[in-house]
Short mmCIF file of C-alpha atoms in Angstrom, two decimals:
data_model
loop_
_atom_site.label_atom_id
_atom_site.label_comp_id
_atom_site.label_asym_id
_atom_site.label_seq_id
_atom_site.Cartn_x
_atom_site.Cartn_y
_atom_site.Cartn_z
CA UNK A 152 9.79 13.31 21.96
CA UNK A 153 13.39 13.33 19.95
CA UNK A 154 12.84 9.53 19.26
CA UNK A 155 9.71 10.75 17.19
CA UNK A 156 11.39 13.08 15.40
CA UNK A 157 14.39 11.60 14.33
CA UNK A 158 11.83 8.50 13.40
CA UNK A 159 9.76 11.06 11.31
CA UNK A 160 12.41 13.08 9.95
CA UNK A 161 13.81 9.42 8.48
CA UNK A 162 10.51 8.30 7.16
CA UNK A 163 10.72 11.64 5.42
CA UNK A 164 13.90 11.04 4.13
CA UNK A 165 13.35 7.65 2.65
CA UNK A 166 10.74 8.60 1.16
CA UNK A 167 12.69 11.51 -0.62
CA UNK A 168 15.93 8.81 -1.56
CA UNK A 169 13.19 5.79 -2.79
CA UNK A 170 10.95 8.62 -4.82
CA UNK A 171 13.67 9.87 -7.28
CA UNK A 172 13.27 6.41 -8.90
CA UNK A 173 9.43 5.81 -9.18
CA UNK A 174 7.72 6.11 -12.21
CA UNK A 175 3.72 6.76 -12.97
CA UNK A 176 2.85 3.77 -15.64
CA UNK A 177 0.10 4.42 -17.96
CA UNK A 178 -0.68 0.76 -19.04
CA UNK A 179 -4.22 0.73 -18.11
CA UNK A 180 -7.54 3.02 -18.70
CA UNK A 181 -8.55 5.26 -15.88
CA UNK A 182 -5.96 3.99 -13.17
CA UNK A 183 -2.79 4.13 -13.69
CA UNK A 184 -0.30 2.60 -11.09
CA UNK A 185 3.51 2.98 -10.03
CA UNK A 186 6.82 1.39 -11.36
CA UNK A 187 10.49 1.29 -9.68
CA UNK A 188 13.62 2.02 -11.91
CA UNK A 189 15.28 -0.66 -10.78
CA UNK A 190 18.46 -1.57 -12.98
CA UNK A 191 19.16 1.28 -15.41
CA UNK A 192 16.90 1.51 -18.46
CA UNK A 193 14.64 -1.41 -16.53
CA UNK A 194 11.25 -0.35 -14.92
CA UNK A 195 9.93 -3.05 -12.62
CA UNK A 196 5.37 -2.86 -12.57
CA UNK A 197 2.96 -5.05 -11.56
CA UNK A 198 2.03 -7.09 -14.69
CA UNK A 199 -1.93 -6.99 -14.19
CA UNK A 200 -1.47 -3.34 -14.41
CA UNK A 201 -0.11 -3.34 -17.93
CA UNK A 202 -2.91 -3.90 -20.35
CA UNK A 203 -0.76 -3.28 -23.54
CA UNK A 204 1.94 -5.68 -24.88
CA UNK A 205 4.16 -2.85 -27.16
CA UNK A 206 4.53 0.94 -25.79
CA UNK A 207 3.43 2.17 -22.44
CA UNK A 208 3.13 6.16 -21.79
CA UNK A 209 5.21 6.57 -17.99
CA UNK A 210 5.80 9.77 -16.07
CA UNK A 211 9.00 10.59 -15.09
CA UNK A 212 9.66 12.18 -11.21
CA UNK A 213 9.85 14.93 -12.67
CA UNK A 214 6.44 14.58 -14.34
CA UNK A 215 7.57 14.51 -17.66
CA UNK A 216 5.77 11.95 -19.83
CA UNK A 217 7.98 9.43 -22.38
CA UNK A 218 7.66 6.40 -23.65
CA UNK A 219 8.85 3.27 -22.63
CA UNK A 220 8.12 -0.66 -23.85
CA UNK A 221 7.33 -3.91 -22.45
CA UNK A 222 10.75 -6.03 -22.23
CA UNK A 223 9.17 -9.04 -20.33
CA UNK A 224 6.60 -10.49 -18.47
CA UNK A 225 6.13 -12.69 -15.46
CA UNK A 226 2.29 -13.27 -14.90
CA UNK A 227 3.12 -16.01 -11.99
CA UNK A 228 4.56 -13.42 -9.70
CA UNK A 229 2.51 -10.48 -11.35
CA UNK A 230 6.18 -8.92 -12.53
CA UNK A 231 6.32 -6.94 -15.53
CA UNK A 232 9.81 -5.37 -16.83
CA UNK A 233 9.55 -2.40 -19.25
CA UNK A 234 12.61 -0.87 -20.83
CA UNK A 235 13.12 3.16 -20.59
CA UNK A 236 15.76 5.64 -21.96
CA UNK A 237 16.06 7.52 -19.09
CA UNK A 238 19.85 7.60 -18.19
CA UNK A 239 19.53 10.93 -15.87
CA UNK A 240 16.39 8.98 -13.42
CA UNK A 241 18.31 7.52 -10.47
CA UNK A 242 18.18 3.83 -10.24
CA UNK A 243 16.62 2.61 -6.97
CA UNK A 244 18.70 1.17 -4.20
CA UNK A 245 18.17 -2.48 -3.31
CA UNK A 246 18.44 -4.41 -0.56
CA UNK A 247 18.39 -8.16 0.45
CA UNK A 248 14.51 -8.77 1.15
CA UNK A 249 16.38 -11.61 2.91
CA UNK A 250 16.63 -9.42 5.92
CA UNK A 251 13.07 -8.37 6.21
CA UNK A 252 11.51 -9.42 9.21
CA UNK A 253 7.68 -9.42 10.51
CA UNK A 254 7.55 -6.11 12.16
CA UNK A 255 9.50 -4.10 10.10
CA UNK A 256 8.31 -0.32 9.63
CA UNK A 257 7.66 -0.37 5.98
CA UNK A 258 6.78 2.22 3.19
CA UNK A 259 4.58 1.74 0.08
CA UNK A 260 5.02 4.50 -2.35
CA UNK A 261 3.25 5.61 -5.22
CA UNK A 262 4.15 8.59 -8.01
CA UNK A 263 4.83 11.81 -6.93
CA UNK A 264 5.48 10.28 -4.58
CA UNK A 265 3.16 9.92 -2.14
CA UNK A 266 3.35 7.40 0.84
CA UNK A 267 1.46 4.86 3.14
CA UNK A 268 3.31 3.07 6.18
CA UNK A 269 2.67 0.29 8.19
CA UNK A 270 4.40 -2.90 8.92
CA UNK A 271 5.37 -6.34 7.36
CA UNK A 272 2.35 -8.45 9.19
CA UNK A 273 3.76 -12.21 7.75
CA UNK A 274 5.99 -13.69 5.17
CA UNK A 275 5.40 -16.52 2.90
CA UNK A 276 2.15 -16.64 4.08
CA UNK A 277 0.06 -15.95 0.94
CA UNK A 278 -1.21 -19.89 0.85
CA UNK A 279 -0.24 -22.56 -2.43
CA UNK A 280 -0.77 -20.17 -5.30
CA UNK A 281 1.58 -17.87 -3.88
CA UNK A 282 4.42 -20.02 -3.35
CA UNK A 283 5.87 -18.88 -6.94
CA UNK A 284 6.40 -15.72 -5.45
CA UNK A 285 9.27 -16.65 -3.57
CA UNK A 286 8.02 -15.91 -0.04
CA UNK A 287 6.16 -13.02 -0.75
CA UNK A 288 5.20 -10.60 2.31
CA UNK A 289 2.04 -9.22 3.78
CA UNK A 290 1.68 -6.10 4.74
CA UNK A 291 -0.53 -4.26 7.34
CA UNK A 292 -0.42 -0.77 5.39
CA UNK A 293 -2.87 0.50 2.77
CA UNK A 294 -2.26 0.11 -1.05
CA UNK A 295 -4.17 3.19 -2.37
CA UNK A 296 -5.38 3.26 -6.14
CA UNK A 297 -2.21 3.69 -7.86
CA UNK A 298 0.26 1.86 -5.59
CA UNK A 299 0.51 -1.12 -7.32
CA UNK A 300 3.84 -1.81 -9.29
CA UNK A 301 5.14 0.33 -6.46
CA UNK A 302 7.96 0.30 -4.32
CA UNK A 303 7.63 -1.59 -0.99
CA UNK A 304 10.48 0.51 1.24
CA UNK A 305 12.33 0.21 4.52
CA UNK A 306 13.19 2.94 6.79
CA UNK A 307 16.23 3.70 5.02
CA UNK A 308 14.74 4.16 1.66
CA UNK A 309 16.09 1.08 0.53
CA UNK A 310 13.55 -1.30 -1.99
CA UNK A 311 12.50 -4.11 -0.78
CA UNK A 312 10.01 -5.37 -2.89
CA UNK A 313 7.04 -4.53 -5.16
CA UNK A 314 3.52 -3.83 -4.16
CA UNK A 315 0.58 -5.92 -5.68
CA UNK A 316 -3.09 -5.53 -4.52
CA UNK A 317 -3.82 -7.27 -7.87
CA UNK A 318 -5.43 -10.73 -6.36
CA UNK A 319 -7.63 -9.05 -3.85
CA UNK A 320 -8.38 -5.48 -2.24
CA UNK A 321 -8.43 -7.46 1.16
CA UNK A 322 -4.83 -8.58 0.74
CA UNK A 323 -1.69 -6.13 0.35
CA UNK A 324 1.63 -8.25 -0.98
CA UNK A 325 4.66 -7.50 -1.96
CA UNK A 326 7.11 -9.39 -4.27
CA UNK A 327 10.17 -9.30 -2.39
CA UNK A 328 13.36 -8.28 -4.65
CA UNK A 329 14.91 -11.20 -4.61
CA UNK A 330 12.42 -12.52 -6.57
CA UNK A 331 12.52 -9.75 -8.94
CA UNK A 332 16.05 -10.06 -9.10
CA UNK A 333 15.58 -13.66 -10.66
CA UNK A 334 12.98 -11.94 -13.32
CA UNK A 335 15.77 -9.35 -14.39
CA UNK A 336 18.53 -11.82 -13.88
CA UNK A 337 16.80 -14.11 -16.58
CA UNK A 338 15.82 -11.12 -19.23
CA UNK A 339 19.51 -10.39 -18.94
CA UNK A 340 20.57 -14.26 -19.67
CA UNK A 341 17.71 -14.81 -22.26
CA UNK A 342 17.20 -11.65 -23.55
CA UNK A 343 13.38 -12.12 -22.63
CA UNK A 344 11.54 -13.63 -20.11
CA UNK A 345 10.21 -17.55 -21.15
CA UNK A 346 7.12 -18.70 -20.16
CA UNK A 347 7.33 -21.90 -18.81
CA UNK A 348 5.26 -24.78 -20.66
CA UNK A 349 4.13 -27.90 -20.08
CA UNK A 350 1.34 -28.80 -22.88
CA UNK A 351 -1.45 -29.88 -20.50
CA UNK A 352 -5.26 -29.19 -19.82
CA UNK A 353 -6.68 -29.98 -16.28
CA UNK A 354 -9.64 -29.44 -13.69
CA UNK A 355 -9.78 -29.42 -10.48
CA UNK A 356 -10.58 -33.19 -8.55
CA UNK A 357 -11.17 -33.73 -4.90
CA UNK A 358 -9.16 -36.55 -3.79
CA UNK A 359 -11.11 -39.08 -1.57
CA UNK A 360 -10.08 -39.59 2.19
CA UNK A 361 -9.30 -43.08 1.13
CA UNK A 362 -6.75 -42.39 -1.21
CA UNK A 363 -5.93 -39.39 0.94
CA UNK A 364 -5.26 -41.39 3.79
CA UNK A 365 -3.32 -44.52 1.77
CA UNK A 366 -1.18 -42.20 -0.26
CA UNK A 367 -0.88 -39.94 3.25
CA UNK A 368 -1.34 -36.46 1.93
CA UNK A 369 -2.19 -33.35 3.07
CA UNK A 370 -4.28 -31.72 0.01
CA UNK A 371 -8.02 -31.55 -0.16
CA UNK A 372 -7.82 -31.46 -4.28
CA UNK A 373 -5.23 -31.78 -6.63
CA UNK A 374 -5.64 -31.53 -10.67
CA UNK A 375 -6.80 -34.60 -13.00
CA UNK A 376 -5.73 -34.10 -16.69
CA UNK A 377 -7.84 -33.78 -19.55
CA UNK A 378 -6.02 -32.72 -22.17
CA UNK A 379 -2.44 -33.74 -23.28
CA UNK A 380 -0.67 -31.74 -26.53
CA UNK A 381 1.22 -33.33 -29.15
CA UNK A 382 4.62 -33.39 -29.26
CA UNK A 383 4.52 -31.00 -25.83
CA UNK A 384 6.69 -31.51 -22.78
CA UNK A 385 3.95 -33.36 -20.94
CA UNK A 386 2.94 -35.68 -23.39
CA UNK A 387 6.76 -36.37 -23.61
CA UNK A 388 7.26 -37.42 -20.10
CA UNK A 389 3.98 -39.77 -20.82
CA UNK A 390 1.39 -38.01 -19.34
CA UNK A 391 -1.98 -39.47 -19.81
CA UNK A 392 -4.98 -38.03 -19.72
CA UNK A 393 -7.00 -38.87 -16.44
CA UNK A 394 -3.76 -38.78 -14.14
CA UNK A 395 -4.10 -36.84 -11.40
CA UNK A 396 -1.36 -34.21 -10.82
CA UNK A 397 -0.85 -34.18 -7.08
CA UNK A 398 2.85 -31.99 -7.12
CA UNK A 399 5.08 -30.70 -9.35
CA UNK A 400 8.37 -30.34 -8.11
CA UNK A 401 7.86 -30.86 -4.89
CA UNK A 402 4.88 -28.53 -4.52
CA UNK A 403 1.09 -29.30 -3.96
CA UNK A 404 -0.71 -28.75 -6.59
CA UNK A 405 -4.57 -28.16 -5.62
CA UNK A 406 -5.42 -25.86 -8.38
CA UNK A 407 -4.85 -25.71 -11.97
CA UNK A 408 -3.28 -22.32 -11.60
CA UNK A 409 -0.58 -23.74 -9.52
CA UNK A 410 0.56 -25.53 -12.09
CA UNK A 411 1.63 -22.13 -13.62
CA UNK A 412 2.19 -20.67 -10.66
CA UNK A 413 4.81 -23.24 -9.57
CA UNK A 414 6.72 -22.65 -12.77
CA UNK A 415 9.28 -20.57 -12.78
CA UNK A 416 10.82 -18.76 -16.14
CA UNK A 417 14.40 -19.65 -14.99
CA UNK A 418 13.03 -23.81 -14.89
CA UNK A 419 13.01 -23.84 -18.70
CA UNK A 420 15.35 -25.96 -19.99
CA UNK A 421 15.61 -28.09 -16.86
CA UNK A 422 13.63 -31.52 -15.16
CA UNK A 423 10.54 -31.66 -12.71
CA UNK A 424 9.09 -33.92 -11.01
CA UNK A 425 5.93 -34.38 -11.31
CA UNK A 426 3.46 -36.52 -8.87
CA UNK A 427 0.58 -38.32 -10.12
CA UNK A 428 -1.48 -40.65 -9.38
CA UNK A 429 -2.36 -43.25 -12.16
CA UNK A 430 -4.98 -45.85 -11.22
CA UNK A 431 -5.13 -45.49 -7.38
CA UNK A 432 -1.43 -45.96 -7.74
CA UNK A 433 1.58 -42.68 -7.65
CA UNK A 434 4.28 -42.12 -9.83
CA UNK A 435 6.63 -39.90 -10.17
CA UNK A 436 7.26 -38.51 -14.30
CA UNK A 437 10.57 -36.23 -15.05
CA UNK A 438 8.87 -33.75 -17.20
CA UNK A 439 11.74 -31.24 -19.39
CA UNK A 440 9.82 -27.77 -18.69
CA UNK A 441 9.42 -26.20 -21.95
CA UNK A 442 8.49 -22.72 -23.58
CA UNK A 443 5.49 -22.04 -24.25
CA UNK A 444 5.10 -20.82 -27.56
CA UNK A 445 5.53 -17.02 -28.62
CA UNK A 446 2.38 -15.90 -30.50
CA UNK A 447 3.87 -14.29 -33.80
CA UNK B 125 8.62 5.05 20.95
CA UNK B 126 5.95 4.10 22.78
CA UNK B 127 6.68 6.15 25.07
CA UNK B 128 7.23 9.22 23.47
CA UNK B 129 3.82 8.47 21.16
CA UNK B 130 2.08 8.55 24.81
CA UNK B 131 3.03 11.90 25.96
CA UNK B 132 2.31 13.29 22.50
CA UNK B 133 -1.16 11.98 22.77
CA UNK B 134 -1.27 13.48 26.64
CA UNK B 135 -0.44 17.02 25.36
CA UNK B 136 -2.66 17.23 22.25
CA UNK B 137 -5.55 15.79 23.92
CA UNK B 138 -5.24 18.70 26.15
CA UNK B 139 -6.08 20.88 23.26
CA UNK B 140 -8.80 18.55 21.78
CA UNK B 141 -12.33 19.50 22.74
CA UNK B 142 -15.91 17.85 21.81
CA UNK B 143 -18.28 19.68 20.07
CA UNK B 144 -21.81 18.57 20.65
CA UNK B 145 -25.50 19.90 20.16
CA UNK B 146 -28.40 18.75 22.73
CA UNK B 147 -26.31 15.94 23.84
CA UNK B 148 -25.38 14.78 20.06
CA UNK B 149 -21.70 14.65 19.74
CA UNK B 150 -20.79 16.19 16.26
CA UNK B 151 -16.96 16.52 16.37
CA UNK B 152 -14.23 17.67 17.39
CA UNK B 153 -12.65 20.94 17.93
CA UNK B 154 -8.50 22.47 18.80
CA UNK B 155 -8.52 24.78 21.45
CA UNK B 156 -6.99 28.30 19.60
CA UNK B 157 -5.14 31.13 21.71
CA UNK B 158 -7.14 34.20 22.91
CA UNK B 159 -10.59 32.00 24.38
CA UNK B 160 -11.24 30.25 20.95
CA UNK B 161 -11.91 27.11 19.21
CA UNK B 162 -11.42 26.37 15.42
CA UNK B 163 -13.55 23.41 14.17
CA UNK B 164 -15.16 22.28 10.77
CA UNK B 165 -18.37 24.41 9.41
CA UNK B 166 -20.09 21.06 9.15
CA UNK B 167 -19.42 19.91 12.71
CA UNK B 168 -20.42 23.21 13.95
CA UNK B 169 -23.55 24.44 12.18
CA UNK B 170 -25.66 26.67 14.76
CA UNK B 171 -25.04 29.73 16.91
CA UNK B 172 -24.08 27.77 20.08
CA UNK B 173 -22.92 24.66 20.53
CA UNK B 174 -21.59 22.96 23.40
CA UNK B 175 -17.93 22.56 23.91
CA UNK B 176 -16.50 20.06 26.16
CA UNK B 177 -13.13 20.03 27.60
CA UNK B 178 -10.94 17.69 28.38
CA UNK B 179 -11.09 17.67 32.02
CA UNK B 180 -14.80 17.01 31.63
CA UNK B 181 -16.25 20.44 31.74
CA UNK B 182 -18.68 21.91 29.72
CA UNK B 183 -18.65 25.41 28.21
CA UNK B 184 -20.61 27.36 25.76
CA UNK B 185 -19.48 27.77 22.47
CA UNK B 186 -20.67 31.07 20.18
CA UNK B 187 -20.30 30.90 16.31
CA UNK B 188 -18.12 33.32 15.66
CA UNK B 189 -17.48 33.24 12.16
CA UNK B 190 -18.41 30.60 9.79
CA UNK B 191 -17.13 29.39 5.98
CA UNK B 192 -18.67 26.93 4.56
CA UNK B 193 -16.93 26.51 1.61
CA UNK B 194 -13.42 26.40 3.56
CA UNK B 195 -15.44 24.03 6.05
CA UNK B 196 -14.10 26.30 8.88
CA UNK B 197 -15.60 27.45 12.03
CA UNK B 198 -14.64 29.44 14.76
CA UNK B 199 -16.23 29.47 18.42
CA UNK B 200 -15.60 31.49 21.64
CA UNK B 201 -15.34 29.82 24.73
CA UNK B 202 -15.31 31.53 27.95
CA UNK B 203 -11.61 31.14 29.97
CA UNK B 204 -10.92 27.46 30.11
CA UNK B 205 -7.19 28.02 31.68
CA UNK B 206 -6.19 25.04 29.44
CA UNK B 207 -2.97 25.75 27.02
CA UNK B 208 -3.94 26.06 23.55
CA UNK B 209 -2.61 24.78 20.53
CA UNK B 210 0.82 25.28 19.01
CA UNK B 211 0.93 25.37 15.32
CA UNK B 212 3.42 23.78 12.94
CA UNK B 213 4.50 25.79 10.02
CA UNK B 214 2.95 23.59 7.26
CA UNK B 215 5.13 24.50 4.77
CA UNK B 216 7.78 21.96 6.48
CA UNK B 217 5.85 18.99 6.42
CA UNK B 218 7.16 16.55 4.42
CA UNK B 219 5.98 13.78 2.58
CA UNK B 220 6.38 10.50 4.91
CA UNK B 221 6.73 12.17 7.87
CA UNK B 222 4.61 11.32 11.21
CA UNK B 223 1.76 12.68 11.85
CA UNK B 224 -1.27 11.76 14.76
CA UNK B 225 -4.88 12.91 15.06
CA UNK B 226 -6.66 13.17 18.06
CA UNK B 227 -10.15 12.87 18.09
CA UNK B 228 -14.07 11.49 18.78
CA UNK B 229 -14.28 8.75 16.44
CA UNK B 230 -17.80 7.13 17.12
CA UNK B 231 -17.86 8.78 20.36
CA UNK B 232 -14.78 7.57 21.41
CA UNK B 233 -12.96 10.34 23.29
CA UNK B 234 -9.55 11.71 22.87
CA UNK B 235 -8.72 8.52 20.69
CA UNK B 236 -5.48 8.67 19.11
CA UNK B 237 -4.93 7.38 15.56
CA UNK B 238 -0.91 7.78 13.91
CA UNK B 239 0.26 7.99 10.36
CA UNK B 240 2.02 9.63 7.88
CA UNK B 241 1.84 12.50 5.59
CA UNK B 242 0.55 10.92 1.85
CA UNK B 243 0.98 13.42 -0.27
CA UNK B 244 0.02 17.69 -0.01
CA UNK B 245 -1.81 19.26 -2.62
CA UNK B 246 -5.36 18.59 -4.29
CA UNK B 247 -7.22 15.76 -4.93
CA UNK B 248 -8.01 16.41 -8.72
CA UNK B 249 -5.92 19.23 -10.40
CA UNK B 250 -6.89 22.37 -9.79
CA UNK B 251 -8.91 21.62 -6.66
CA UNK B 252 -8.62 23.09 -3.14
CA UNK B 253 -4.97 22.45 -0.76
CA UNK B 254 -4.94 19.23 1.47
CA UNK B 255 -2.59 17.35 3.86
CA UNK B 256 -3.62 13.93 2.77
CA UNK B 257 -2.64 11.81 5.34
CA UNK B 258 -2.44 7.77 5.88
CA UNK B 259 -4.06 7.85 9.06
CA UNK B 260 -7.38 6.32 9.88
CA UNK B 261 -10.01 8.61 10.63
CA UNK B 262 -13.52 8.37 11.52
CA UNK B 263 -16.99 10.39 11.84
CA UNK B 264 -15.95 12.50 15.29
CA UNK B 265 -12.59 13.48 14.49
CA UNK B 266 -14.28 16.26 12.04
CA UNK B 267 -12.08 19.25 13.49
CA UNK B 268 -9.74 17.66 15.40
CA UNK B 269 -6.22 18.41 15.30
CA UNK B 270 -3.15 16.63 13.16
CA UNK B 271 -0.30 16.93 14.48
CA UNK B 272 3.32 16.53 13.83
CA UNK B 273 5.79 14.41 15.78
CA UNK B 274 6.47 17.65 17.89
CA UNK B 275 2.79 17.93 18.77
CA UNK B 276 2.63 20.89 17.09
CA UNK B 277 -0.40 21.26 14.69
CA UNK B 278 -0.41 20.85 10.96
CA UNK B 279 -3.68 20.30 9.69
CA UNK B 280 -7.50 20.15 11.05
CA UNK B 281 -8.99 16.94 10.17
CA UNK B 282 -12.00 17.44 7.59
CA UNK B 283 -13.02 14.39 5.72
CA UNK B 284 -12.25 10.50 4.70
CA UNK B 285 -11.92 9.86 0.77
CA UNK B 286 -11.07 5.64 0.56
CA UNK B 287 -8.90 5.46 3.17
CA UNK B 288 -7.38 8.69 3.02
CA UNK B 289 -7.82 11.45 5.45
CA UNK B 290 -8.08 15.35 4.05
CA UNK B 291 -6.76 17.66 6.58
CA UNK B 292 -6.97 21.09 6.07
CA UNK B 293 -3.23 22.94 6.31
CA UNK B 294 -3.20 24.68 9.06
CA UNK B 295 -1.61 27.94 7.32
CA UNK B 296 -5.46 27.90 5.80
CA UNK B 297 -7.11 27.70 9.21
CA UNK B 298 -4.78 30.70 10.95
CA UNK B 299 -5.51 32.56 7.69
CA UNK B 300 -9.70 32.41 8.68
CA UNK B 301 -8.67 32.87 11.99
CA UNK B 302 -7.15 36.34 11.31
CA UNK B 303 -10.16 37.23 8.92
CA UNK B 304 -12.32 36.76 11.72
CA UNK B 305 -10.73 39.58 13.46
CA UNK B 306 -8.81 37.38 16.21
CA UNK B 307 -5.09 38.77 16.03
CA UNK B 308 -2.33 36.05 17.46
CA UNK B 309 -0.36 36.91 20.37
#
C-alpha cells in the first residue's frame, strides 16, 4: 500500500505549500468565502462573493484579521482583485492551467485551510456564457460553503485556477489561471480593470428555421436590439435598433448576457465584429469596444 | 492505485461488522481487540443487538457501556477469531491526506467510499473535536471505521452535515474504551 501513502502524504503536502497563501474574505454577510495571494499585495476572489466596492475585512493564515480593498473587478469571469499589505504572506505558486488535463487529481481549498479532492471532469465545457472564461474547467469535487474565490490545486500544490460555485450549486468551475493572469496582467497595464462597453439594450429573439436554415446557423436565439445610446460605441458602428445580434467576434450570441460575457477588459480600445442580421439580410459592423462609464 | 485501494478495502472490511436489531440493519460497527465492538450510541441503542461479521456469521452483541453525548457504544461479542482493528494515532493526520470508510450505506455491505481529511477541529467554535472528512457517507456507515491510507483507523464515522462527514477521532473512542474498563493489549 506504499503507492497510497506516498499519494496521501503528497495530497497532504500540497495542501500545506497552497494554504500559506489563502486568505478568508469577508465581503459578504453570513458566508464568507476564500481568496488566493496570488502576485504580492494582489488577492484573487470570486467577484459575486464581494458585496462591497471600498474595504473588505480578510483573515490572514495565520488568522489575523486586516484590511484590504477592492483594486478591480471582472464580473464576466466572476474575478475580483483586492489589494493587501501583507508582504510576510507567501505568494501562491502558479502553474500553466495549460497543462491541466480531464482526470487530473485536483484540490479545492478553503481558509484554514481545509480541503476537498476530486478530479477535473471536462474543460471548456461550461456552454456559450462561459466561453469568456477562457476554457474554464469542471470539476467532480465538492465546493463547500466558503470555497468559492478559492484555490483550485494540483497534486503538487501548485494553483491552477479559482473556484466558483457562483452560477449554480449543481455546477463546480474553476477559472483557470491563465485567465486570471489576463485580469492581473491588465490592472497592471491600466492601473484598473475596464469594463468593456458597447452602448446597447437587447432581448432575447428566436430566430426562425427559415432564416436559420438560409443564413445556415447553428443558434436557436440570438439578441434583437432595442435600445441604441448616443454617442456610444454601438451607435457609432451604426447599429440600429431592431438588428439582430447573431455574434460578436466570432462568438454566438444567444443571450443578452453573452454580449458581456464575450467582452473581455483587455478588448477595450480595439475592433469587433459584430454579426447582425438587418432585414432578413447579415452584415457584419466593426464596432471600437469602449469603456463603460465609471460611476463617480 | 487501484490496486493498492483494493486490498485496503479487503483488510478493513475484515474489521467492519453490521449492527442490526430484529432484522433492521442500523449501522455499522469496528471490531476492537479483547472480544469487542465500538459503534455509535445511536446505532446501538438496546442491551443486545445483533452483530454480523464479515464472513456472514451472526453473533450477539451486549451493551457494554453506552455515551450518548459522545455518541459511543461499546458491545461484547463472543470470540469471532477475526483480527481487529489497528488504530492510527490521530494526532498525525493531516489535512488533505487519504482517508476511506467502510461501511452499510442503505444496506449496502462493506461498501467502500475514499476521500480526504477536510479540516480537524469543531464545527462552530467551541464545539466538540471532529475529523471532517470529504468523503461521501450515508445512513449505515454510522460506526464504521475511517481509515488512513495504511488501513489503520482514524476516526469512527458519526454523522453527514452538507456533504461533509463528522468522524469521531479515534484518540476519543480508545479514551471511552478504557473508561469502560477494557485495558489494550
Amino acid at each position: 500500500m506504499d503507492g497510497l501513502v506516498t499519494l496521501s502524504n503528497e495530497l497532504a503536502a500540497a495542501v500545506e505549500h497552497a494554504g500559506r497563501a489563502v486568505f478568508g474574505i469577508n465581503g459578504r454577510p453570513r458566508l464568507g468565502s476564500a481568496g488566493v495571494h496570488w502576485r504580492p499585495g494582489l488577492i484573487v476572489t470570486a467577484d459575486h462573493t464581494v458585496h462591497v466596492d471600498e474595504e473588505v475585512a480578510v483573515t490572514r493564515p495565520d488568522g489575523r484579521v486586516v484590511r484590504a480593498t477592492v483594486a478591480g473587478r471582472d464580473p464576466a469571469i466572476d474575478i475580483a482583485i483586492l489589494k493587501v499589505d501583507a508582504p510576510d504572506v507567501a505568494v501562491a505558486e502558479v502553474a500553466d492551467s495549460d497543462t491541466v488535463r480531464v482526470g487530473h487529481i485536483v484540490l479545492a481549498l478553503g481558509p484554514g485551510p481545509c480541503a476537498s479532492w476530486g478530479v477535473v471532469s471536462a474543460i471548456g465545457a461550461g456552454g456559450a456564457a462561459r466561453r469568456a472564461a477562457g476554457e474554464p474547467f469542471s470539476l467532480d469535487l465538492t465546493l463547500y460553503p466558503g470555497f468559492s474565490g478559492g484555490p483550485l490545486v494540483d497534486v503538487q500544490g501548485r494553483v491552477v485556477g479559482i473556484n466558483t460555485s457562483g452560477a449554480s450549486r449543481q455546477l463546480q468551475l474553476a477559472i483557470p489561471a491563465a485567465a486570471v493572469n489576463r485580469v492581473l496582467d491588465e490592472l497592471g497595464r491600466r492601473g484598473r480593470i475596464p469594463r468593456a462597453y458597447l452602448g446597447v439594450g437587447t432581448q432575447q429573439v428566436r430566430l426562425p428555421e427559415g432564416l436559420r436554415q438560409r443564413l445556415n446557423l447553428d443558434q436557436q436565439t440570438a439578441v434583437i436590439v432595442v435600445d441604441v445610446q448616443p454617442n456610444s460605441p454601438a451607435a457609432g458602428a451604426g447599429l440600429l435598433i431592431g438588428d439582430i445580434i447573431v455574434s460578436l467576434g466570432g462568438a454566438s450570441i444567444t443571450e443578452p448576457a453573452e454580449l458581456k460575457s464575450v467582452l473581455r477588459p483587455d478588448q477595450v480600445g480595439e475592433r469587433t465584429l459584430a454579426s447582425v442580421i438587418r432585414g432578413g439580410e447579415p452584415h457584419d459592423l466593426q464596432i471600437l469596444v469602449g469603456e463603460r462609464p465609471r460611476r463617480s | 492505485m487501484m490496486m493498492d485501494l483494493a486490498g485496503l478495502a479487503e483488510r478493513l472490511r475484515r474489521v467492519t461488522v453490521e449492527v442490526s436489531d430484529a432484522g433492521e440493519s442500523l449501522g455499522s460497527g469496528v471490531l476492537w481487540p479483547r472480544g469487542c465492538v465500538v459503534t455509535n450510541a445511536h446505532v446501538a441503542r438496546k442491551s443486545r443487538v445483533a452483530v454480523r461479521l464479515v464472513d456472514g456469521r451472526r453473533v450477539e452483541g451486549r451493551l457494554v457501556a453506552r455515551d450518548a453525548d459522545a455518541d459511543l457504544a461499546l458491545l461484547r461479542v463472543p470470540g469471532t477469531g477475526l483480527p481487529t482493528a489497528t488504530l492510527a494515532d490521530t494526532d498525525t493526520a493531516r489535512v488533505g491526506s487519504l482517508v476511506v470508510a467502510i461501511g452499510h450505506p442503505f444496506g449496502v455491505r462493506g461498501a467502500l467510499t475514499a476521500g480526504i481529511i477536510h479540516a480537524m477541529g469543531p464545527i462552530m467554535s467551541g464545539g466538540r473535536l471532529w475529523i471532517q472528512a470529504d468523503v461521501r457517507l450515508a445512513p449505515g456507515n454510522s460506526g464504521g471505521p475511517l481509515a488512513d491510507a495504511s488501513g489503520n483507523v482514524v476516526g469512527l464515522n458519526a454523522m453527514v452535515v452538507g456533504a461533509l462527514a463528522l468522524a469521531i477521532p479515534i484518540s476519543r473512542v480508545t479514551q471511552f474504551v478504557r473508561a469502560a474498563g477494557v485495558k489494550m493489549a
